[in-house]
Amino acid sequence: MADYDYDLFVIGAGSGGTRASRVAAAHGARVAVAEEYRVGGTCVIRGCVPKKLLVYGAHFAEDLADAKRFGWQVPDQCEFSWPTLRDNVMEEVDRINAAYTTTLESHGVEIIHSRVTITGPNQVTLADGTVKTAERILIAVGAHPAVPDCPGAEHGITSNEAFHLEAIPKRVLIAGAGYIANEFAGIFHQLGAHVIIMNRTQDILRGYDLSIRDRLLQISLMKGLEFRFDAAFQGIEKNNDGCLTVSMANHEPVTVDMVIFATGRVPNTGSLGLDAAGVELDAKGAVVVDEDNRSTCPSIYAIGDVTNRVQLTPIAIREGQAFADTIYGNKPTRVDYTNIPSAVFSHPPLAGVGLTESEAKQTLGSIRVYSSDFRPMKNVLANRNERALYKMICDGETGRIVGLHMIGPDVPEILQAAAIAVKAGLTKDQFDETVALHPTMAEELVLMR
Ligand code: NDP
């Protein structure tokens, strides 16, 4: 057998790469992981973690307004310090970054702080020209935000920069209407900005159940967010006063203080040197892999967003675990991609698992749909006219729940537990046999009509 520097060389220390490195090392492999930026990757450094903390911070705007109805004396104008929230969030990011680094080190994984390129099936080259060899290479380099190719695109920012702003702008335009757009729309709106979302189609959050996304749209409009649909991006012009005028198809131009692009994420394969090893990419630049995460080069594997299968952190982690257990742990494992729960941390949040109503109609002979459309009691006392909606889709023949979709306070927390039952193939009758836990919002799950 050839004498390699390592058994495994992982490129990218994000969620997937870190899990694969740590588990492979625990199984006894000699592992190095290269990271050009910070250990933790998108989720920890500029994604899920800081975003969720901003969502918590932003939500105080509504909580403080509602508090009066619950007897608290709250000034009409509460003061908010963006630098305090921003810096505290970044401190927490630093803490998790350090914890990830410690975990890798304590498992004996060598961390190489460098950009690397693949220069052969078993070889990588670091930025300083050093060559390293490994029996296997794992690509876990993630993805980056797509920026439209239009005049003035350089005046816009992406979610990467949104965490580090000097101040909250007065007017924000967000291009795209997916996860990032709706989450940041909620954050900026709560923090006092006027938000406009524009999208190339007539949809928000394509892929989620229509009734749920329609409810988010209605609530967002009620809160004062603006939407521009069928609005293909045409360009940004920077005015003398620093404001940005955005032109788009089918609508008048709008002038704002900040433009955020949230139009999907592109696999980071651009300058990895994958040609040198015969690694095939798909039309979107994602690494093509088989069910065991192996690329078209037998010694090179890929996991996470760079493969563009399901761009979610827990999936990258599972793929990293499955890869390491299969190759180094003598425990062949494949990720099950069915019934993956997901959530959007909008204001209010929404969450779903399984088939949407329209998907169920297309794939099953007959379906039954149950729902509960209610105003959470906290919203009633707060005079907040915001209704929650839970929707359950069942196979008409068997009664098995094939989809569960929710919008309302805390639904991501509620759905995680309910998703276990959906994954286990339970029926509506089995839900109904469970006594309601009163008074909660989650009790609607066992009371749906
Ligand atoms: P999404 O895929 O969620 O949304 C992209 C949006 O941009 C859609 O509205 C889409 O329009 C539009 N769009 C796509 N391509 C173009 C284009 N070429 N020109 C103009 N508009 C375009 O991507 P995000 O950037 O919001 O997020 C990236 C990924 O990150 C998500 O898919 C998700 O997997 C992950 N993520 C997950 C989160 C979570 O789990 N809570 C949070 C944040 C991100 P249309 O669909 O109408 O065609």
Short mmCIF file of C-alpha atoms and ligand atoms in Angstrom, two decimals:
data_model
loop_
_atom_site.label_atom_id
_atom_site.label_comp_id
_atom_site.label_asym_id
_atom_site.label_seq_id
_atom_site.Cartn_x
_atom_site.Cartn_y
_atom_site.Cartn_z
CA MET A 1 0.00 0.00 0.00
CA ALA A 2 1.27 3.48 -0.82
CA ASP A 3 2.68 5.45 2.08
CA TYR A 4 0.38 8.43 2.51
CA ASP A 5 0.74 11.34 4.96
CA TYR A 6 -2.81 10.67 6.21
CA ASP A 7 -5.56 8.11 5.90
CA LEU A 8 -8.06 10.91 5.37
CA PHE A 9 -7.67 14.53 4.29
CA VAL A 10 -10.85 16.53 4.82
CA ILE A 11 -11.28 19.84 3.04
CA GLY A 12 -13.56 22.15 5.01
CA ALA A 13 -14.19 22.19 8.77
CA GLY A 14 -17.90 23.02 8.69
CA SER A 15 -20.60 20.90 10.28
CA GLY A 16 -20.14 17.92 7.93
CA GLY A 17 -16.34 18.04 7.70
CA THR A 18 -15.93 18.38 11.46
CA ARG A 19 -18.20 15.41 12.17
CA ALA A 20 -16.49 13.22 9.55
CA SER A 21 -13.00 14.17 10.83
CA ARG A 22 -13.82 13.57 14.47
CA VAL A 23 -15.58 10.24 13.92
CA ALA A 24 -12.96 8.94 11.46
CA ALA A 25 -10.23 9.82 13.97
CA ALA A 26 -12.19 8.12 16.77
CA HIS A 27 -12.30 4.99 14.58
CA GLY A 28 -8.50 5.13 14.42
CA ALA A 29 -7.82 6.98 11.15
CA ARG A 30 -4.97 9.51 10.80
CA VAL A 31 -6.92 12.62 9.84
CA ALA A 32 -6.10 16.18 8.77
CA VAL A 33 -8.71 18.83 8.08
CA ALA A 34 -7.97 21.99 6.11
CA GLU A 35 -9.99 25.14 6.77
CA GLU A 36 -9.23 28.41 5.04
CA TYR A 37 -11.45 30.54 7.28
CA ARG A 38 -12.82 29.51 10.69
CA VAL A 39 -13.61 26.08 12.13
CA GLY A 40 -17.40 25.71 12.32
CA GLY A 41 -18.29 26.65 8.75
CA THR A 42 -21.40 28.40 7.52
CA CYS A 43 -23.78 27.13 10.22
CA VAL A 44 -21.70 28.22 13.18
CA ILE A 45 -19.88 31.26 11.80
CA ARG A 46 -22.35 32.95 9.41
CA GLY A 47 -25.52 30.90 9.30
CA CYS A 48 -27.90 28.98 11.55
CA VAL A 49 -26.34 29.87 14.91
CA PRO A 50 -25.88 33.65 14.66
CA LYS A 51 -29.14 33.89 12.65
CA LYS A 52 -31.14 32.13 15.37
CA LEU A 53 -29.66 34.41 18.02
CA LEU A 54 -30.65 37.45 15.94
CA VAL A 55 -34.16 35.99 15.63
CA TYR A 56 -34.36 35.77 19.43
CA GLY A 57 -33.05 39.33 19.74
CA ALA A 58 -35.51 40.66 17.17
CA HIS A 59 -38.48 38.91 18.76
CA PHE A 60 -38.18 41.10 21.87
CA ALA A 61 -39.71 43.91 19.78
CA GLU A 62 -43.05 42.07 19.75
CA ASP A 63 -42.65 40.69 23.26
CA LEU A 64 -42.05 44.16 24.68
CA ALA A 65 -45.06 45.54 22.83
CA ASP A 66 -47.24 42.66 24.08
CA ALA A 67 -45.92 42.92 27.65
CA LYS A 68 -48.15 45.94 28.37
CA ARG A 69 -51.27 43.82 27.96
CA PHE A 70 -49.82 41.47 30.57
CA GLY A 71 -49.49 44.29 33.07
CA TRP A 72 -45.89 45.36 32.55
CA GLN A 73 -45.02 49.02 32.28
CA VAL A 74 -42.92 49.30 29.18
CA PRO A 75 -41.95 52.67 27.65
CA ASP A 76 -43.52 53.40 24.26
CA GLN A 77 -40.07 53.74 22.75
CA CYS A 78 -37.81 50.98 24.04
CA GLU A 79 -34.17 51.53 23.21
CA PHE A 80 -32.39 48.90 21.19
CA SER A 81 -28.64 48.68 20.67
CA TRP A 82 -27.70 46.79 17.53
CA PRO A 83 -23.95 46.85 18.38
CA THR A 84 -24.74 45.12 21.70
CA LEU A 85 -26.75 42.34 20.05
CA ARG A 86 -24.27 41.99 17.16
CA ASP A 87 -21.20 41.83 19.41
CA ASN A 88 -22.77 39.43 21.91
CA VAL A 89 -23.80 37.14 19.07
CA MET A 90 -20.28 37.24 17.65
CA GLU A 91 -18.87 36.42 21.09
CA GLU A 92 -21.06 33.32 21.17
CA VAL A 93 -19.87 32.42 17.67
CA ASP A 94 -16.27 32.69 18.94
CA ARG A 95 -17.11 30.39 21.84
CA ILE A 96 -18.58 27.70 19.58
CA ASN A 97 -15.72 28.09 17.11
CA ALA A 98 -13.28 27.42 19.98
CA ALA A 99 -15.33 24.42 21.16
CA TYR A 100 -15.30 22.88 17.66
CA THR A 101 -11.53 23.42 17.45
CA THR A 102 -10.99 21.79 20.84
CA THR A 103 -13.14 18.79 19.86
CA LEU A 104 -11.09 18.21 16.71
CA GLU A 105 -7.79 18.59 18.56
CA SER A 106 -8.83 16.32 21.39
CA HIS A 107 -9.59 13.60 18.84
CA GLY A 108 -6.10 13.97 17.36
CA VAL A 109 -7.26 15.62 14.12
CA GLU A 110 -4.60 17.91 12.64
CA ILE A 111 -6.12 21.27 11.70
CA ILE A 112 -4.41 22.97 8.78
CA HIS A 113 -5.36 26.62 8.42
CA SER A 114 -4.96 26.99 4.69
CA ARG A 115 -6.81 26.96 1.45
CA VAL A 116 -6.04 23.78 -0.47
CA THR A 117 -6.51 22.54 -3.99
CA ILE A 118 -6.79 18.96 -5.14
CA THR A 119 -3.82 18.13 -7.33
CA GLY A 120 -4.43 14.41 -7.82
CA PRO A 121 -6.63 11.54 -6.65
CA ASN A 122 -4.59 11.24 -3.43
CA GLN A 123 -2.93 14.63 -3.26
CA VAL A 124 -3.70 18.17 -2.14
CA THR A 125 -1.57 21.29 -2.30
CA LEU A 126 -1.70 23.97 0.39
CA ALA A 127 -1.65 27.70 -0.37
CA ASP A 128 2.12 27.84 0.44
CA GLY A 129 2.86 25.08 -2.08
CA THR A 130 3.24 22.24 0.46
CA VAL A 131 1.98 18.95 -0.92
CA LYS A 132 0.11 16.46 1.31
CA THR A 133 -1.03 12.98 0.40
CA ALA A 134 -3.90 10.89 1.73
CA GLU A 135 -5.47 7.54 0.98
CA ARG A 136 -8.84 9.31 0.78
CA ILE A 137 -9.92 12.92 0.37
CA LEU A 138 -13.29 14.19 1.64
CA ILE A 139 -14.66 17.39 0.09
CA ALA A 140 -16.82 19.24 2.62
CA VAL A 141 -16.34 22.81 1.44
CA GLY A 142 -19.99 23.89 1.49
CA ALA A 143 -21.53 26.60 -0.65
CA HIS A 144 -21.58 30.39 -0.95
CA PRO A 145 -24.42 32.86 -1.61
CA ALA A 146 -25.32 33.36 -5.27
CA VAL A 147 -25.07 36.96 -6.44
CA PRO A 148 -27.00 37.90 -9.59
CA ASP A 149 -25.00 38.93 -12.60
CA CYS A 150 -26.45 42.43 -13.03
CA PRO A 151 -25.11 45.99 -13.18
CA GLY A 152 -24.34 47.34 -9.71
CA ALA A 153 -24.44 43.91 -8.02
CA GLU A 154 -21.34 44.97 -6.05
CA HIS A 155 -23.53 47.41 -4.07
CA GLY A 156 -25.54 44.56 -2.56
CA ILE A 157 -24.54 42.33 0.33
CA THR A 158 -25.34 38.72 1.26
CA SER A 159 -26.21 37.03 4.54
CA ASN A 160 -22.43 36.70 5.14
CA GLU A 161 -22.13 40.45 5.68
CA ALA A 162 -25.52 40.97 7.34
CA PHE A 163 -24.15 39.78 10.69
CA HIS A 164 -21.50 42.50 10.81
CA LEU A 165 -23.43 45.67 9.89
CA GLU A 166 -22.47 48.99 11.49
CA ALA A 167 -26.14 49.87 11.92
CA ILE A 168 -29.61 48.63 11.04
CA PRO A 169 -30.61 50.37 7.78
CA LYS A 170 -33.93 52.20 7.53
CA ARG A 171 -35.00 50.54 4.27
CA VAL A 172 -33.91 47.07 3.15
CA LEU A 173 -34.65 45.27 -0.09
CA ILE A 174 -34.15 41.51 -0.08
CA ALA A 175 -33.84 39.72 -3.40
CA GLY A 176 -35.22 36.16 -3.23
CA ALA A 177 -38.08 34.77 -1.16
CA GLY A 178 -36.65 31.58 0.30
CA TYR A 179 -35.27 30.67 3.72
CA ILE A 180 -32.73 33.44 4.12
CA ALA A 181 -34.98 36.16 2.68
CA ASN A 182 -37.89 35.42 5.03
CA GLU A 183 -35.69 34.94 8.09
CA PHE A 184 -33.78 38.20 7.56
CA ALA A 185 -36.98 40.02 6.57
CA GLY A 186 -38.37 39.13 10.01
CA ILE A 187 -35.19 40.17 11.80
CA PHE A 188 -34.82 43.53 10.06
CA HIS A 189 -38.52 44.34 10.30
CA GLN A 190 -38.57 43.66 14.04
CA LEU A 191 -35.44 45.77 14.47
CA GLY A 192 -37.19 48.73 12.84
CA ALA A 193 -36.34 48.60 9.15
CA HIS A 194 -38.86 48.87 6.34
CA VAL A 195 -38.47 45.63 4.39
CA ILE A 196 -39.29 44.84 0.77
CA ILE A 197 -38.95 41.28 -0.54
CA MET A 198 -38.73 40.84 -4.30
CA ASN A 199 -38.79 37.53 -6.14
CA ARG A 200 -38.55 36.39 -9.72
CA THR A 201 -41.69 34.23 -9.35
CA GLN A 202 -45.03 34.66 -7.55
CA ASP A 203 -44.01 32.36 -4.71
CA ILE A 204 -42.37 32.59 -1.35
CA LEU A 205 -40.68 29.53 0.15
CA ARG A 206 -41.28 27.20 -2.76
CA GLY A 207 -41.36 23.62 -1.48
CA TYR A 208 -43.38 24.36 1.66
CA ASP A 209 -47.11 23.70 1.86
CA LEU A 210 -49.11 26.39 0.06
CA SER A 211 -51.53 27.16 2.95
CA ILE A 212 -48.63 27.64 5.36
CA ARG A 213 -46.64 29.95 3.13
CA ASP A 214 -49.76 31.85 2.22
CA ARG A 215 -50.36 32.41 5.95
CA LEU A 216 -46.81 33.76 6.34
CA LEU A 217 -47.37 36.07 3.39
CA GLN A 218 -50.63 37.41 4.86
CA ILE A 219 -49.09 37.96 8.32
CA SER A 220 -46.02 39.61 6.80
CA LEU A 221 -48.22 41.98 4.74
CA MET A 222 -50.27 42.77 7.85
CA LYS A 223 -47.05 43.68 9.68
CA GLY A 224 -46.10 46.12 6.93
CA LEU A 225 -43.58 44.17 4.87
CA GLU A 226 -43.83 44.80 1.12
CA PHE A 227 -43.53 42.23 -1.65
CA ARG A 228 -42.75 42.52 -5.35
CA PHE A 229 -43.49 39.37 -7.34
CA ASP A 230 -42.56 38.43 -10.90
CA ALA A 231 -39.78 40.90 -10.34
CA ALA A 232 -36.58 39.77 -12.03
CA PHE A 233 -33.58 41.74 -10.79
CA GLN A 234 -32.27 44.24 -13.35
CA GLY A 235 -29.68 46.31 -11.55
CA ILE A 236 -28.63 48.60 -8.70
CA GLU A 237 -27.59 52.21 -9.04
CA LYS A 238 -25.82 53.98 -6.21
CA ASN A 239 -27.08 57.55 -5.71
CA ASN A 240 -25.00 60.54 -4.56
CA ASP A 241 -26.53 60.31 -1.07
CA GLY A 242 -25.44 56.66 -0.78
CA CYS A 243 -28.94 55.23 -1.26
CA LEU A 244 -29.45 52.41 -3.75
CA THR A 245 -32.05 52.43 -6.50
CA VAL A 246 -33.02 48.95 -7.61
CA SER A 247 -34.66 48.31 -10.94
CA MET A 248 -36.68 45.19 -11.61
CA ALA A 249 -38.98 43.77 -14.24
CA ASN A 250 -42.73 44.58 -14.03
CA HIS A 251 -42.39 47.12 -11.18
CA GLU A 252 -41.28 50.69 -10.56
CA PRO A 253 -37.71 51.02 -9.25
CA VAL A 254 -37.37 51.25 -5.45
CA THR A 255 -34.85 53.23 -3.44
CA VAL A 256 -33.46 51.67 -0.27
CA ASP A 257 -30.44 51.86 2.04
CA MET A 258 -29.36 48.24 1.73
CA VAL A 259 -29.84 45.37 -0.71
CA ILE A 260 -29.41 41.76 0.39
CA PHE A 261 -29.11 38.93 -2.10
CA ALA A 262 -30.75 35.73 -0.86
CA THR A 263 -31.13 33.87 -4.13
CA GLY A 264 -29.77 30.46 -3.26
CA ARG A 265 -26.31 29.07 -2.58
CA VAL A 266 -23.69 27.81 -5.03
CA PRO A 267 -21.36 24.84 -4.27
CA ASN A 268 -17.77 25.97 -3.54
CA THR A 269 -16.15 23.92 -6.26
CA GLY A 270 -14.91 26.78 -8.45
CA SER A 271 -11.16 26.67 -7.74
CA LEU A 272 -10.75 23.32 -5.99
CA GLY A 273 -8.88 21.74 -8.90
CA LEU A 274 -11.34 18.89 -9.22
CA ASP A 275 -10.46 18.34 -12.89
CA ALA A 276 -7.02 17.09 -11.78
CA ALA A 277 -8.65 14.10 -10.14
CA GLY A 278 -11.49 13.43 -12.57
CA VAL A 279 -14.23 14.48 -10.13
CA GLU A 280 -17.45 15.08 -12.05
CA LEU A 281 -19.64 18.10 -11.28
CA ASP A 282 -23.31 18.58 -12.13
CA ALA A 283 -24.73 21.55 -14.05
CA LYS A 284 -24.85 23.62 -10.83
CA GLY A 285 -21.22 22.88 -9.97
CA ALA A 286 -22.07 20.35 -7.24
CA VAL A 287 -19.93 17.25 -6.76
CA VAL A 288 -21.75 14.20 -8.13
CA VAL A 289 -21.70 11.40 -5.54
CA ASP A 290 -23.24 7.96 -5.11
CA GLU A 291 -25.26 6.78 -2.10
CA ASP A 292 -22.03 6.28 -0.17
CA ASN A 293 -20.85 9.84 -0.85
CA ARG A 294 -18.19 8.64 -3.32
CA SER A 295 -17.40 10.90 -6.29
CA THR A 296 -16.45 9.73 -9.78
CA CYS A 297 -12.84 9.51 -8.49
CA PRO A 298 -12.80 6.39 -6.25
CA SER A 299 -10.51 7.93 -3.57
CA ILE A 300 -12.48 11.19 -3.31
CA TYR A 301 -15.75 11.60 -1.42
CA ALA A 302 -18.02 14.60 -0.80
CA ILE A 303 -20.66 15.51 1.77
CA GLY A 304 -22.86 18.46 2.69
CA ASP A 305 -23.86 21.53 0.69
CA VAL A 306 -21.11 20.99 -1.90
CA THR A 307 -23.13 18.01 -3.16
CA ASN A 308 -26.35 20.09 -3.32
CA ARG A 309 -28.57 17.21 -2.18
CA VAL A 310 -30.35 18.74 0.83
CA GLN A 311 -28.67 21.98 1.96
CA LEU A 312 -29.30 21.58 5.69
CA THR A 313 -26.76 21.33 8.52
CA PRO A 314 -28.18 18.17 10.15
CA ILE A 315 -28.00 16.42 6.79
CA ALA A 316 -24.33 17.38 6.32
CA ILE A 317 -23.66 16.04 9.82
CA ARG A 318 -25.42 12.75 9.06
CA GLU A 319 -23.55 12.40 5.78
CA GLY A 320 -20.25 13.00 7.60
CA GLN A 321 -21.14 10.43 10.25
CA ALA A 322 -22.28 7.87 7.64
CA PHE A 323 -19.09 8.37 5.61
CA ALA A 324 -16.81 7.89 8.64
CA ASP A 325 -18.76 4.92 10.05
CA THR A 326 -18.88 3.22 6.65
CA ILE A 327 -15.23 3.67 5.72
CA TYR A 328 -13.46 3.61 9.09
CA GLY A 329 -15.94 2.11 11.55
CA ASN A 330 -16.83 -1.12 9.77
CA LYS A 331 -20.47 -0.02 10.01
CA PRO A 332 -21.97 0.60 6.55
CA THR A 333 -24.49 3.41 6.89
CA ARG A 334 -26.55 5.39 4.39
CA VAL A 335 -28.49 8.56 5.09
CA ASP A 336 -32.26 8.22 4.85
CA TYR A 337 -33.51 11.33 3.05
CA THR A 338 -37.21 10.70 3.64
CA ASN A 339 -39.28 12.76 6.05
CA ILE A 340 -36.63 15.37 6.82
CA PRO A 341 -38.17 18.02 9.08
CA SER A 342 -37.24 21.61 8.30
CA ALA A 343 -38.14 25.05 9.59
CA VAL A 344 -37.96 28.68 8.59
CA PHE A 345 -37.26 31.01 11.50
CA SER A 346 -39.43 33.78 10.14
CA HIS A 347 -41.74 35.90 12.34
CA PRO A 348 -43.75 33.76 13.08
CA PRO A 349 -41.75 30.65 12.26
CA LEU A 350 -43.01 27.81 10.11
CA ALA A 351 -42.02 24.16 9.93
CA GLY A 352 -42.90 21.05 7.96
CA VAL A 353 -42.17 17.38 7.48
CA GLY A 354 -43.22 14.98 4.74
CA LEU A 355 -45.43 15.63 1.74
CA THR A 356 -47.23 18.90 1.11
CA GLU A 357 -50.90 18.67 0.20
CA SER A 358 -50.19 19.06 -3.51
CA GLU A 359 -47.34 16.49 -3.43
CA ALA A 360 -49.60 14.03 -1.59
CA LYS A 361 -52.37 14.56 -4.17
CA GLN A 362 -49.93 13.77 -6.96
CA THR A 363 -48.39 10.68 -5.35
CA LEU A 364 -51.22 9.00 -3.42
CA GLY A 365 -54.56 7.61 -4.59
CA SER A 366 -56.58 9.49 -2.01
CA ILE A 367 -55.69 11.80 0.84
CA ARG A 368 -57.38 13.33 3.86
CA VAL A 369 -56.46 16.77 5.09
CA TYR A 370 -57.04 17.95 8.65
CA SER A 371 -56.27 21.37 10.00
CA SER A 372 -56.47 23.62 12.98
CA ASP A 373 -56.60 27.36 12.40
CA PHE A 374 -56.44 29.10 15.76
CA ARG A 375 -55.32 32.22 17.57
CA PRO A 376 -52.82 31.26 20.28
CA MET A 377 -54.14 32.39 23.70
CA LYS A 378 -51.09 34.59 24.25
CA ASN A 379 -51.91 36.43 21.03
CA VAL A 380 -55.54 36.82 22.11
CA LEU A 381 -54.63 38.52 25.39
CA ALA A 382 -51.98 40.60 23.62
CA ASN A 383 -54.58 41.77 21.07
CA ARG A 384 -52.27 40.43 18.40
CA ASN A 385 -54.34 39.45 15.42
CA GLU A 386 -52.07 36.64 14.29
CA ARG A 387 -53.44 33.15 13.77
CA ALA A 388 -51.53 29.87 13.79
CA LEU A 389 -52.25 27.12 11.28
CA TYR A 390 -51.48 23.41 11.66
CA LYS A 391 -52.18 21.05 8.79
CA MET A 392 -52.00 17.27 8.68
CA ILE A 393 -52.02 15.28 5.44
CA CYS A 394 -52.99 11.61 5.69
CA ASP A 395 -53.06 8.72 3.27
CA GLY A 396 -56.79 8.26 2.54
CA GLU A 397 -56.48 4.46 2.53
CA THR A 398 -54.40 3.81 5.62
CA GLY A 399 -54.78 6.96 7.69
CA ARG A 400 -50.99 7.18 7.95
CA ILE A 401 -49.75 10.74 8.37
CA VAL A 402 -47.66 11.63 5.32
CA GLY A 403 -47.18 15.33 6.00
CA LEU A 404 -47.38 17.79 8.85
CA HIS A 405 -47.09 21.53 8.29
CA MET A 406 -47.31 24.33 10.83
CA ILE A 407 -46.97 28.08 11.24
CA GLY A 408 -47.19 29.84 14.58
CA PRO A 409 -45.21 30.54 17.76
CA ASP A 410 -42.61 27.86 18.57
CA VAL A 411 -43.67 25.49 15.77
CA PRO A 412 -40.08 24.36 15.02
CA GLU A 413 -39.84 23.13 18.63
CA ILE A 414 -43.22 21.39 18.37
CA LEU A 415 -42.61 19.87 14.95
CA GLN A 416 -39.32 18.25 15.93
CA ALA A 417 -41.20 15.99 18.36
CA ALA A 418 -44.14 15.39 16.02
CA ALA A 419 -41.74 14.52 13.17
CA ILE A 420 -40.67 11.44 15.13
CA ALA A 421 -44.26 10.18 14.95
CA VAL A 422 -44.52 10.98 11.23
CA LYS A 423 -41.22 9.21 10.55
CA ALA A 424 -42.45 6.24 12.56
CA GLY A 425 -45.51 6.03 10.28
CA LEU A 426 -48.18 6.77 12.88
CA THR A 427 -51.80 7.45 11.93
CA LYS A 428 -54.15 10.30 12.78
CA ASP A 429 -56.09 7.89 15.03
CA GLN A 430 -52.94 7.23 17.04
CA PHE A 431 -52.41 10.98 17.46
CA ASP A 432 -56.04 11.33 18.59
CA GLU A 433 -55.65 8.54 21.15
CA THR A 434 -53.12 10.75 22.94
CA VAL A 435 -54.71 13.00 25.55
CA ALA A 436 -54.30 16.72 24.86
CA LEU A 437 -51.85 18.58 27.07
CA HIS A 438 -53.88 21.61 28.03
CA PRO A 439 -53.47 24.53 27.61
CA THR A 440 -50.78 24.41 24.95
CA MET A 441 -50.63 25.21 21.26
CA ALA A 442 -49.22 21.74 20.58
CA GLU A 443 -52.44 20.12 21.82
CA GLU A 444 -53.98 21.11 18.46
CA LEU A 445 -51.96 18.23 17.00
CA VAL A 446 -54.28 15.71 18.66
CA LEU A 447 -57.48 17.73 18.15
CA MET A 448 -57.44 18.38 14.41
CA ARG A 449 -60.65 18.14 12.43
P1 NDP B 1 -33.65 29.32 -1.21
O1 NDP B 1 -33.41 28.25 -2.18
O2 NDP B 1 -34.39 29.03 0.03
O3 NDP B 1 -34.40 30.53 -1.93
C1 NDP B 1 -33.87 31.13 -3.06
C2 NDP B 1 -34.79 32.22 -3.52
O4 NDP B 1 -34.15 32.93 -4.56
C3 NDP B 1 -36.10 31.71 -4.08
O5 NDP B 1 -37.10 32.64 -3.78
C4 NDP B 1 -35.83 31.62 -5.58
O6 NDP B 1 -36.98 31.86 -6.36
C5 NDP B 1 -34.88 32.78 -5.78
N1 NDP B 1 -33.88 32.51 -6.82
C6 NDP B 1 -33.19 31.37 -7.01
N2 NDP B 1 -32.35 31.50 -8.05
C7 NDP B 1 -32.50 32.75 -8.52
C8 NDP B 1 -31.92 33.47 -9.58
N3 NDP B 1 -30.99 32.93 -10.37
N4 NDP B 1 -32.32 34.75 -9.78
C9 NDP B 1 -33.27 35.31 -8.99
N5 NDP B 1 -33.85 34.66 -7.97
C10 NDP B 1 -33.47 33.40 -7.74
O7 NDP B 1 -32.19 29.91 -0.91
P2 NDP B 1 -31.62 30.82 0.27
O8 NDP B 1 -30.54 31.61 -0.36
O9 NDP B 1 -32.70 31.53 1.00
O10 NDP B 1 -30.98 29.74 1.23
C11 NDP B 1 -30.02 28.81 0.73
C12 NDP B 1 -30.19 27.47 1.38
O11 NDP B 1 -29.70 27.53 2.70
C13 NDP B 1 -31.64 27.01 1.52
O12 NDP B 1 -32.08 26.32 0.38
C14 NDP B 1 -31.60 26.15 2.73
O13 NDP B 1 -31.33 24.84 2.32
C15 NDP B 1 -30.44 26.68 3.54
N6 NDP B 1 -30.96 27.47 4.68
C16 NDP B 1 -31.68 26.81 5.63
C17 NDP B 1 -32.19 27.50 6.72
C18 NDP B 1 -33.01 26.77 7.73
O14 NDP B 1 -32.93 25.54 7.77
N7 NDP B 1 -33.80 27.45 8.55
C19 NDP B 1 -31.96 28.93 6.89
C20 NDP B 1 -31.21 29.53 5.82
C21 NDP B 1 -30.73 28.81 4.77
P3 NDP B 1 -38.10 30.75 -6.72
O15 NDP B 1 -37.98 29.65 -5.71
O16 NDP B 1 -39.39 31.47 -6.59
O17 NDP B 1 -37.80 30.31 -8.08
#
